[in-house]
mmCIF file of C-alpha atoms and ligand atoms in Angstrom:
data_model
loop_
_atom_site.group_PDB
_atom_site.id
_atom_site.type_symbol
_atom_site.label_atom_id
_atom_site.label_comp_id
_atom_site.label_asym_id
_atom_site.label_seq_id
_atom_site.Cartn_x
_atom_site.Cartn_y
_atom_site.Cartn_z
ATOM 1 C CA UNK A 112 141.711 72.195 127.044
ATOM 2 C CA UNK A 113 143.154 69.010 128.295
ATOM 3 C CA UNK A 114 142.048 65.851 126.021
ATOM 4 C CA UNK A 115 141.609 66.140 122.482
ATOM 5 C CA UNK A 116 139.935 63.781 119.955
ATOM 6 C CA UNK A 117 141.106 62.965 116.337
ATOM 7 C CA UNK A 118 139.306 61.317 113.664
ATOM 8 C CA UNK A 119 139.554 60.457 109.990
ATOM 9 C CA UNK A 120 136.675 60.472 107.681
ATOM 10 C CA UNK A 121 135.367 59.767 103.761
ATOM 11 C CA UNK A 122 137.514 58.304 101.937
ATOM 12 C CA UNK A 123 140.909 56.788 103.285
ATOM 13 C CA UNK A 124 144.054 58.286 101.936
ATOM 14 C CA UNK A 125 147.892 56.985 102.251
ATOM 15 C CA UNK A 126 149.220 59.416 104.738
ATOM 16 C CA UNK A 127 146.148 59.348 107.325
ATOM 17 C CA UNK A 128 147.932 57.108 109.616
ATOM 18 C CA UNK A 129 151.347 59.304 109.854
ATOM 19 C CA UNK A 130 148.718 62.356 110.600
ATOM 20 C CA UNK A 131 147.438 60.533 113.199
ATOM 21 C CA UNK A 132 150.885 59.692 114.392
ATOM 22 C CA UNK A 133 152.047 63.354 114.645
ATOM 23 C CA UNK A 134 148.630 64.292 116.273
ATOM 24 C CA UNK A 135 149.317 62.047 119.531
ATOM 25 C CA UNK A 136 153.260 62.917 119.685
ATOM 26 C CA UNK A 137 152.601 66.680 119.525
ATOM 27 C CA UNK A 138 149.603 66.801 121.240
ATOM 28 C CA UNK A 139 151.932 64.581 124.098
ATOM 29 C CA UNK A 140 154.975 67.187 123.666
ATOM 30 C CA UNK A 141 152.218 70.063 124.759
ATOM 31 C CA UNK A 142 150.996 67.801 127.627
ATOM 32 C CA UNK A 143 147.394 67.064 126.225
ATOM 33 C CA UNK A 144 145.444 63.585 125.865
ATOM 34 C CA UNK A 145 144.529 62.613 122.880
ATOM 35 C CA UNK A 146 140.879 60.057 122.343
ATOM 36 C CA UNK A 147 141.151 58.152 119.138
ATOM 37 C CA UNK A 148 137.876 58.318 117.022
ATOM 38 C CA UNK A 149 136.950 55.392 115.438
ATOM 39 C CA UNK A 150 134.843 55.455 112.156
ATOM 40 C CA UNK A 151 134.420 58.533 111.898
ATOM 41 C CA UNK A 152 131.897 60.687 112.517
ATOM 42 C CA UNK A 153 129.366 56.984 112.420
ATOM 43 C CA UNK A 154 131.782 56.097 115.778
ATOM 44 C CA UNK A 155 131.466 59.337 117.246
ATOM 45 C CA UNK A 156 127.736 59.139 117.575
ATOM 46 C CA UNK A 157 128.025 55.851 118.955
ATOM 47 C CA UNK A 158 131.337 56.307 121.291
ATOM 48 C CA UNK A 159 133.563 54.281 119.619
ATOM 49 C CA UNK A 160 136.532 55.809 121.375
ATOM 50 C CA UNK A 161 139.711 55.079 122.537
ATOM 51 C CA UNK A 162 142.966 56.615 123.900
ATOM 52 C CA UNK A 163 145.809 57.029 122.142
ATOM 53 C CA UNK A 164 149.357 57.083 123.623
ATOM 54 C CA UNK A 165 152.826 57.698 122.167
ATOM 55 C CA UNK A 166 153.159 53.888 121.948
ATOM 56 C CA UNK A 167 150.240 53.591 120.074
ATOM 57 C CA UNK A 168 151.087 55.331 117.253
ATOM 58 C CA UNK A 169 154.254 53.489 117.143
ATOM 59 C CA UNK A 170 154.799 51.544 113.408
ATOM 60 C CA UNK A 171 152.471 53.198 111.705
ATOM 61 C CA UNK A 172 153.856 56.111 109.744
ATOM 62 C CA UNK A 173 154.677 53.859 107.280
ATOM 63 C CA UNK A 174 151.333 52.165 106.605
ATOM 64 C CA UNK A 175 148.670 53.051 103.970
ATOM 65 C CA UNK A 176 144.912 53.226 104.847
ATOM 66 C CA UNK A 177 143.691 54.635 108.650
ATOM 67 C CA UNK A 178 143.849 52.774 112.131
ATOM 68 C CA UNK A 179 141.084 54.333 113.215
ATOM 69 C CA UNK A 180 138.793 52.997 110.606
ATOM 70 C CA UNK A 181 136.534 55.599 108.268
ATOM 71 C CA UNK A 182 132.904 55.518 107.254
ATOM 72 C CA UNK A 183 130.280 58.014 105.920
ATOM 73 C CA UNK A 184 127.364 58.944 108.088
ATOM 74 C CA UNK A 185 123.823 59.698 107.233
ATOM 75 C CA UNK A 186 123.019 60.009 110.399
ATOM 76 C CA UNK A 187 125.236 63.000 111.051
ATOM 77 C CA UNK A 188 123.893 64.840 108.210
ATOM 78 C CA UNK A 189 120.646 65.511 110.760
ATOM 79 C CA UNK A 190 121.655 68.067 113.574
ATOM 80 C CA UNK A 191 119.987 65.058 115.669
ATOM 81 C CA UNK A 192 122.915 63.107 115.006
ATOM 82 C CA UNK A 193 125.456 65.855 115.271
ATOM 83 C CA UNK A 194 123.944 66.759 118.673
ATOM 84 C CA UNK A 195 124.496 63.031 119.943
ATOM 85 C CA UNK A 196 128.306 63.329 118.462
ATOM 86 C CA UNK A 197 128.840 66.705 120.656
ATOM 87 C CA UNK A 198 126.574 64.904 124.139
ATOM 88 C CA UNK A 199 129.506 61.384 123.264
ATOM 89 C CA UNK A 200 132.295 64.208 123.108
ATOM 90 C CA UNK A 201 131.491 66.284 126.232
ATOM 91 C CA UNK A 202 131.012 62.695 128.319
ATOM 92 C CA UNK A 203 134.511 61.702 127.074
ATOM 93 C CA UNK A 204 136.143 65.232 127.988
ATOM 94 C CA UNK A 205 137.236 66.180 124.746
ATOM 95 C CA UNK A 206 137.381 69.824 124.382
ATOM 96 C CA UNK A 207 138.573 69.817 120.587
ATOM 97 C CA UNK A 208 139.099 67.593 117.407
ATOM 98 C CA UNK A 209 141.440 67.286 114.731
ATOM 99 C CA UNK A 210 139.481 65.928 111.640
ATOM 100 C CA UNK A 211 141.554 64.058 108.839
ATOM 101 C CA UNK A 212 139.690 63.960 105.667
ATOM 102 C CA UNK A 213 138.546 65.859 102.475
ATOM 103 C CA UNK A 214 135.490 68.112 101.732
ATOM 104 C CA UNK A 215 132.617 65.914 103.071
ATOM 105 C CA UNK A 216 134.629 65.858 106.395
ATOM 106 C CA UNK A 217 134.810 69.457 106.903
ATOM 107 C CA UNK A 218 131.653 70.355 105.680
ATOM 108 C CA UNK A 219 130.532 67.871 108.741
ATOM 109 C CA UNK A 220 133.460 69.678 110.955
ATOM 110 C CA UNK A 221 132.074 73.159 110.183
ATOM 111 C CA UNK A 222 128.568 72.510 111.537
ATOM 112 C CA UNK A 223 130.091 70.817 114.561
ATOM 113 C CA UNK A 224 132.036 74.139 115.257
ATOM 114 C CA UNK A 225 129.469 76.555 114.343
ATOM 115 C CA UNK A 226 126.400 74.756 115.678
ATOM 116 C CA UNK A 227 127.473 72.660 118.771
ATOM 117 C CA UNK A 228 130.501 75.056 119.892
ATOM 118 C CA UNK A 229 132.987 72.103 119.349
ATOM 119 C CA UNK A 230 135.648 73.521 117.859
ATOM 120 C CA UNK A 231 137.236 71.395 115.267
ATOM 121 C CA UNK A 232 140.859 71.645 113.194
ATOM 122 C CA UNK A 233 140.730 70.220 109.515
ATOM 123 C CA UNK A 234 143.587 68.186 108.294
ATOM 124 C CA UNK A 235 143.651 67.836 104.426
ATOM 125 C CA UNK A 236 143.698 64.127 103.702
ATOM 126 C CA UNK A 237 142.278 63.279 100.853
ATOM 127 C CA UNK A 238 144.263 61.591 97.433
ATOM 128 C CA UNK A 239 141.723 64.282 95.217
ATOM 129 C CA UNK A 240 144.047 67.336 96.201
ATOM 130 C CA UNK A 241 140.920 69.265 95.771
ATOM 131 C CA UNK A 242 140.721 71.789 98.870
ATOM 132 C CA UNK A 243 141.336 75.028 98.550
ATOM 133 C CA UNK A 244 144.057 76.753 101.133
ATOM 134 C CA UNK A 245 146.523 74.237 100.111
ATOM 135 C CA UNK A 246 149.007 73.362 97.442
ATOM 136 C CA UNK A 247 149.006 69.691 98.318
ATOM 137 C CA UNK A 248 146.596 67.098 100.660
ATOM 138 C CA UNK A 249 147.975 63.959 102.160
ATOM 139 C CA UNK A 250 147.964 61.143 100.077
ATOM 140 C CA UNK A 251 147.408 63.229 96.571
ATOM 141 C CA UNK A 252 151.363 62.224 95.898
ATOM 142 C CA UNK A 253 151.404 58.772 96.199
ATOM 143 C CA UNK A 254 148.222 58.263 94.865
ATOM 144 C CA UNK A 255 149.865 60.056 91.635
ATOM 145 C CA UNK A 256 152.641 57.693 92.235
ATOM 146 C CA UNK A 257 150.656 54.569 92.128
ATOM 147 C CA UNK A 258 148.453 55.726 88.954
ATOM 148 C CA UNK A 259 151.730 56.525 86.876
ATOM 149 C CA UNK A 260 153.180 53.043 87.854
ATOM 150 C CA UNK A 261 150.487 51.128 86.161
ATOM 151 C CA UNK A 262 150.101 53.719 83.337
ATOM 152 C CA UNK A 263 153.786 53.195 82.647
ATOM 153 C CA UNK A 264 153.350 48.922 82.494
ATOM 154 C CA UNK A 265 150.196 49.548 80.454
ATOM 155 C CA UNK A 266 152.440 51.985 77.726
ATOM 156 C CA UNK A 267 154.463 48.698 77.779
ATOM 157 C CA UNK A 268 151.348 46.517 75.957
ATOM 158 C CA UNK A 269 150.017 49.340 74.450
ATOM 159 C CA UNK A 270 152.990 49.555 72.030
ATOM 160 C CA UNK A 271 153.959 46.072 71.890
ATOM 161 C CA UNK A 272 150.283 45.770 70.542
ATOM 162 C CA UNK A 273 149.980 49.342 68.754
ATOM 163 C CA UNK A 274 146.277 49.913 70.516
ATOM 164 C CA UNK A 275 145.029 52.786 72.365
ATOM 165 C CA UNK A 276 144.373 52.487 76.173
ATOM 166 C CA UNK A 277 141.973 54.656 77.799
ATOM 167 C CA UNK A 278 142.807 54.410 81.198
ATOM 168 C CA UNK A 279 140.285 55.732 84.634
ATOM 169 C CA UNK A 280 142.042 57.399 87.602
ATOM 170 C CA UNK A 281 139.823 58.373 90.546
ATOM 171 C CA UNK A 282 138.406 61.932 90.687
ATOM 172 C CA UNK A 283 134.768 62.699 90.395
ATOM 173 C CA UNK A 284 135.127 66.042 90.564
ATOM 174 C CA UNK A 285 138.622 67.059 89.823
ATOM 175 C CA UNK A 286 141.482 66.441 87.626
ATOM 176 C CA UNK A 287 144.402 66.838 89.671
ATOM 177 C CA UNK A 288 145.222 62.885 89.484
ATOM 178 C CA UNK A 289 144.319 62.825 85.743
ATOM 179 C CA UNK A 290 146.782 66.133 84.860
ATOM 180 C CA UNK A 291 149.466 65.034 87.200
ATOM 181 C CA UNK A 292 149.589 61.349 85.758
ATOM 182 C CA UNK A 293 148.630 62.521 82.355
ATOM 183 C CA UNK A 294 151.552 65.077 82.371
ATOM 184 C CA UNK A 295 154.605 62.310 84.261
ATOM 185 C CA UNK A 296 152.880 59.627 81.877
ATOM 186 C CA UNK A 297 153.393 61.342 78.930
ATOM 187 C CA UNK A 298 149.660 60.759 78.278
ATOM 188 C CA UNK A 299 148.306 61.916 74.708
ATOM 189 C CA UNK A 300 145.292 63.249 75.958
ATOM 190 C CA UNK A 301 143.884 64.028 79.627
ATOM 191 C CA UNK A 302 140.559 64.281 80.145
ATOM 192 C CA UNK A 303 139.794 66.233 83.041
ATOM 193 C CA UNK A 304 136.028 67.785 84.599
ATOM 194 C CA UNK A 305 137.239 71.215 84.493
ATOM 195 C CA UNK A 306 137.617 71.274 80.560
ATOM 196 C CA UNK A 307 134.623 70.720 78.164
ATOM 197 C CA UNK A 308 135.514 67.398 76.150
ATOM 198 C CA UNK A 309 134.393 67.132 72.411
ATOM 199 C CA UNK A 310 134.620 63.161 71.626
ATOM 200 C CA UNK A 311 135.248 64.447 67.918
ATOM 201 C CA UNK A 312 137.989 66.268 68.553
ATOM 202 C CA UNK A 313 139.756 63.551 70.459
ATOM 203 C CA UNK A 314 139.232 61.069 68.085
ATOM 204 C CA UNK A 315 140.544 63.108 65.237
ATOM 205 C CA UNK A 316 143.660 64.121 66.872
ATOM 206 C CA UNK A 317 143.933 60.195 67.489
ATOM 207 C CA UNK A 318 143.934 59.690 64.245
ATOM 208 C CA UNK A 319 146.076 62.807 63.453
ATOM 209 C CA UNK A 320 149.016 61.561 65.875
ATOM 210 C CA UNK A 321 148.462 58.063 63.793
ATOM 211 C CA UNK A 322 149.413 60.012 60.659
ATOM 212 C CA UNK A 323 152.059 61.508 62.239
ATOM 213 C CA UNK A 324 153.364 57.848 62.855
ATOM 214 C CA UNK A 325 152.525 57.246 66.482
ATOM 215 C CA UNK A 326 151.123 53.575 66.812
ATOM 216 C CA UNK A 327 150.039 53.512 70.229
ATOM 217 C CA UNK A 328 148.669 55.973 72.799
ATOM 218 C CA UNK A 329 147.182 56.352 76.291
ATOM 219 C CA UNK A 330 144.107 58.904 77.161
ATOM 220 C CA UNK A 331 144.024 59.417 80.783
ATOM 221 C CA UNK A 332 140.448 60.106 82.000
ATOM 222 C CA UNK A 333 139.455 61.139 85.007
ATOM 223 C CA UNK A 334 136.246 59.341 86.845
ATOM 224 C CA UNK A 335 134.141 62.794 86.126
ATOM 225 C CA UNK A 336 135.505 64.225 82.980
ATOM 226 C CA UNK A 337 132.895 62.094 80.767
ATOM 227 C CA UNK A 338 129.379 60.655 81.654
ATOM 228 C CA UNK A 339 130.509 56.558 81.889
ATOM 229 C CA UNK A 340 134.273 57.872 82.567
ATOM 230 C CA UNK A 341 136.824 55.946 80.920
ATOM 231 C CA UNK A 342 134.317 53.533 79.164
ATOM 232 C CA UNK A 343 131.472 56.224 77.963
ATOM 233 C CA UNK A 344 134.284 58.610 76.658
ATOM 234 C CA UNK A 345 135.616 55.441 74.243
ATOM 235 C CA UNK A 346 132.346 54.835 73.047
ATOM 236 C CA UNK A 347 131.615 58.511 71.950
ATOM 237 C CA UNK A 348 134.974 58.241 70.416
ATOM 238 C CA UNK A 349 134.003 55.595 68.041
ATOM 239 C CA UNK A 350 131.208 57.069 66.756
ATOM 240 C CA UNK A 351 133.730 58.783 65.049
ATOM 241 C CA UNK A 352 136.918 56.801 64.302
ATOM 242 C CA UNK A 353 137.268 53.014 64.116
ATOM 243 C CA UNK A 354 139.931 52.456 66.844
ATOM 244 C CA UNK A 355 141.945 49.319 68.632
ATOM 245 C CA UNK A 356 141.495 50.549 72.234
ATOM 246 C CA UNK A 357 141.566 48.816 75.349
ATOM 247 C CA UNK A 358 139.845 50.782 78.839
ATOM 248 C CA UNK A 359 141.638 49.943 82.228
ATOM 249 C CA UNK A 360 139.900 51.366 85.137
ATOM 250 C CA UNK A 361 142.536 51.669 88.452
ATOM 251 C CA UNK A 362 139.926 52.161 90.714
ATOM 252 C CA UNK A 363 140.549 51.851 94.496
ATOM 253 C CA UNK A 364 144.209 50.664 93.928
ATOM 254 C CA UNK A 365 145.091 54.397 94.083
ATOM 255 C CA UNK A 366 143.810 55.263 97.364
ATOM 256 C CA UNK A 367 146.044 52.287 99.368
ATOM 257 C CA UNK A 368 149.418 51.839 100.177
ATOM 258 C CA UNK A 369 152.155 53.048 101.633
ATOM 259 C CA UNK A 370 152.951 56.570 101.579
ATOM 260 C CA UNK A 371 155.422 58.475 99.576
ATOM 261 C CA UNK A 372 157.916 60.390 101.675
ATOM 262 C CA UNK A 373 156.012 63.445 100.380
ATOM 263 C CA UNK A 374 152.780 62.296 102.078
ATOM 264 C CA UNK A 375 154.946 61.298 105.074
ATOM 265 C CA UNK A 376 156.193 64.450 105.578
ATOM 266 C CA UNK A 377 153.411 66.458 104.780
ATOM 267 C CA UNK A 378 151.095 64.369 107.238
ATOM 268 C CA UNK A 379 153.729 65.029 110.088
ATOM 269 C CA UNK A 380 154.011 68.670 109.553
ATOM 270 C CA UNK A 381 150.426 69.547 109.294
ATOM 271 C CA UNK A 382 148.858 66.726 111.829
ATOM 272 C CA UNK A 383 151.701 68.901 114.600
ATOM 273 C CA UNK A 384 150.304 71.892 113.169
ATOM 274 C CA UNK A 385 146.500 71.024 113.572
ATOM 275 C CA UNK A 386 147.189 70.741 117.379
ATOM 276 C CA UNK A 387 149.423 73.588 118.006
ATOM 277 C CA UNK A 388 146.192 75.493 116.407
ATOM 278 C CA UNK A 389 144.163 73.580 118.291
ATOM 279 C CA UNK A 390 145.548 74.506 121.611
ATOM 280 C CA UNK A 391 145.420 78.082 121.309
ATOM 281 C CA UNK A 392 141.836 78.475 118.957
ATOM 282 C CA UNK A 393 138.567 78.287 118.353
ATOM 283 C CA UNK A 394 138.849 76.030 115.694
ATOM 284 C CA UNK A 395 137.049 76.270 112.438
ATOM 285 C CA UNK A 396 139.855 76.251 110.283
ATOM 286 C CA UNK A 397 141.608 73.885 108.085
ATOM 287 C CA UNK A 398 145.388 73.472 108.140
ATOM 288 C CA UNK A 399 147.358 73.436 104.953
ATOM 289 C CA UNK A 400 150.378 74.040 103.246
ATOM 290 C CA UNK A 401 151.088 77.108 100.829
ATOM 291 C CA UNK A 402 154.359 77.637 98.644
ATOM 292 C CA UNK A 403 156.183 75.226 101.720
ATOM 293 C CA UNK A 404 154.493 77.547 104.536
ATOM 294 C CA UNK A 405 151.848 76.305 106.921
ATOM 295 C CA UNK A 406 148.586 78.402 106.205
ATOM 296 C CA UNK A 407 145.194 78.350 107.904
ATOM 297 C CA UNK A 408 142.032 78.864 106.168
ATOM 298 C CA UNK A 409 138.371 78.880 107.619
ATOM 299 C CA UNK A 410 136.905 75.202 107.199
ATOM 300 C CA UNK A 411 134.095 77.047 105.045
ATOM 301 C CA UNK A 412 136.697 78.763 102.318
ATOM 302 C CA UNK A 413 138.230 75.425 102.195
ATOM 303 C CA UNK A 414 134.923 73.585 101.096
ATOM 304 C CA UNK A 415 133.543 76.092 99.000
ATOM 305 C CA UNK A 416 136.449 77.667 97.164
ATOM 306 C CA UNK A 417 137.287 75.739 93.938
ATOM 307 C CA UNK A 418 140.876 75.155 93.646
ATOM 308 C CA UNK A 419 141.981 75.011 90.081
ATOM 309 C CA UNK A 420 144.008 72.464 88.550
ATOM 310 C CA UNK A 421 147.063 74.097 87.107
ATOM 311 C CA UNK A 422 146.274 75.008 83.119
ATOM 312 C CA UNK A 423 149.852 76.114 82.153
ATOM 313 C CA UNK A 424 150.861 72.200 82.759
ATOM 314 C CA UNK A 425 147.293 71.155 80.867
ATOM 315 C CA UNK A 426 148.704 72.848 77.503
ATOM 316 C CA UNK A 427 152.350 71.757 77.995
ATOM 317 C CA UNK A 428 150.887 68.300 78.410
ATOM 318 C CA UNK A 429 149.352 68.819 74.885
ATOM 319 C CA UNK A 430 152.435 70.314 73.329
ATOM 320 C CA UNK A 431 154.687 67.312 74.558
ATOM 321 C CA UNK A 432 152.107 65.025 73.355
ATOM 322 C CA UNK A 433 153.627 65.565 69.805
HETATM 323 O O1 F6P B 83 137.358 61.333 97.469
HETATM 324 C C1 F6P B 83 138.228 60.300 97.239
HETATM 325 C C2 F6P B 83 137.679 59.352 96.215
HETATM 326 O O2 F6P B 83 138.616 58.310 96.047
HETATM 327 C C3 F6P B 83 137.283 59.951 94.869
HETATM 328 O O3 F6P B 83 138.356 60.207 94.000
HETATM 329 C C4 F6P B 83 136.321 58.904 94.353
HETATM 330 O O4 F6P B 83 135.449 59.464 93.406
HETATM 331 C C5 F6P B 83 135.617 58.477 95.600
HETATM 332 O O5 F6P B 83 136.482 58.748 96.689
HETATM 333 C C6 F6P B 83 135.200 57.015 95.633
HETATM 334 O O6 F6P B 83 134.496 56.789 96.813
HETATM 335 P P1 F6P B 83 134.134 55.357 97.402
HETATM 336 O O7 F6P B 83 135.381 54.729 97.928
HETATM 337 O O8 F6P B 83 133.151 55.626 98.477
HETATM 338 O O9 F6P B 83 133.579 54.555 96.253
#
């Protein structure tokens, strides 16, 4: 293999670009060429392509989002469209990829290995932290960071008004943003999609911590946890306790940025990694990062596994929450 591609897809993630950056400088220390993918698997069907050199990379560790643009594609979801990715690829040389994204990307990734022999090397970038075969993915930290900055000015008004803010972080289907903010935050409840929520029960411990003399508190809800998220779980809530509550949903402001020095590091160690694989496999695997160890795992484990959020922090969350 000579030239390699890399690409990021779904949803950006701080971190992305210093991937990208270790990608092209190891892939240049092992004397390969490396194509730059733009918009992801949307670009590679149409050739959006261009080469990246040491320089190029230059300046960008530091910045949040993805120089090489990201999209989702319908049209790759067709083997049609994946077959037109593999005929741009095999025009343009490229005998491998590194893919930078989260599940969506490496379900995509998988069927380009398995079906069009291309073989492809996940990179976990994705602010959910939701793939199994590592502890962490790139961007999971600062996103964490960013949430627990605006949780902490929000405690601010919340006591200087005595209400209760219900605050949204991003994660459809997981809770690691909502436990990890919940837990720094010193949140009173966390509402997460792996645990059953009972409105009732929430509202009466509200109530219960009022007794106890508390005058303000924050719930941290995760997008999924609750059909309406942050919004629908309040209004089940009051169906059972008259309360002065405020929602605040932080949205997209947690997936931009720049990256923590976590993230930074993290992106540098497993975007090298991806292309060391790369160079001497088959591909089909994602590259990750277990108890400080680089790890691979087959791109299919990683998708389908669940990774669970960790429940011994969930109770201690509820203990300190006193
Ligand atoms: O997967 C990352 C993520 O930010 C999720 O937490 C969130 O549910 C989703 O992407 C939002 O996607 P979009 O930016 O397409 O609205």
């Amino acid at each position: 293999m000579k030239r390699i591609g890399v690409f990021t897809s779904g949803g950006d993630a701080p971190g992305m670009n210093a991937a990208i950056r270790a990608v092209v400088r190891q892939a240049h220390a092992l004397g390969l060429e490396v194509i730059g993918i733009r918009r992801g698997y949307a670009g590679m069907i149409l050739g959006e392509m261009v080469p990246l050199g040491v320089r190029d990379v230059a300046n960008i560790l530091q910045r949040g989002g993805t120089i090489l643009l990201t999209a989702r594609s319908q049209e790759f979801l067709t083997e049609e469209g994946r077959a037109k990715a593999a005929a741009r690829l095999k025009a343009a040389g490229i005998g491998g990829l590194v893919a930078i994204g989260g599940d969506g990307t490496f379900r995509g990734a998988m069927r380009l290995t398995e079906e069009q022999g291309v073989p492809v090397v996940g990179v976990p970038g994705t602010i959910d932290n939701d793939l199994y075969g590592t502890d962490y993915t790139i961007g999971f930290d600062t996103a964490v960071n960013t949430a627990l900055e605006a949780i902490d000015r929000i405690r601010d008004t919340a006591a200087s008004h005595e209400r209760v803010f219900f605050i949204e972080v991003m994660g459809r289907d997981s809770g690691f943003i909502a436990l990890d903010v919940g837990l720094a935050g010193g949140a009173e409840v966390i509402a997460v999609p792996e645990e059953p929520l009972d409105p009732k029960a929430i509202a009466e411990g509200l109530l219960e911590s009022q007794r106890r003399g508390k005058t303000s508190s924050i719930v941290v809800v995760a997008e999924g946890a609750y059909p309406g998220g942050a919004a629908g779980l309040l209004a089940a809530i009051k169906e059972h306790v008259r309360v002065e509550a405020r929602v605040t949903v932080l949205g997209h402001i947690q997936r931009g940025g720049s990256p923590t020095a976590k993230d930074r590091i993290l992106a540098s160690r497993l975007g090298a990694a991806a292309v060391e694989a790369l160079a001497r496999s088959t591909g089909g695997v994602m590259v990750g990062e277990v108890e400080g160890e680089v790890a691979f795992t087959p791109l299919k484990e990683a998708v389908e596994r669940k990774k669970d959020i960790n429940r011994v922090l969930l109770g201690l969350s509820r203990v300190l929450a006193l």
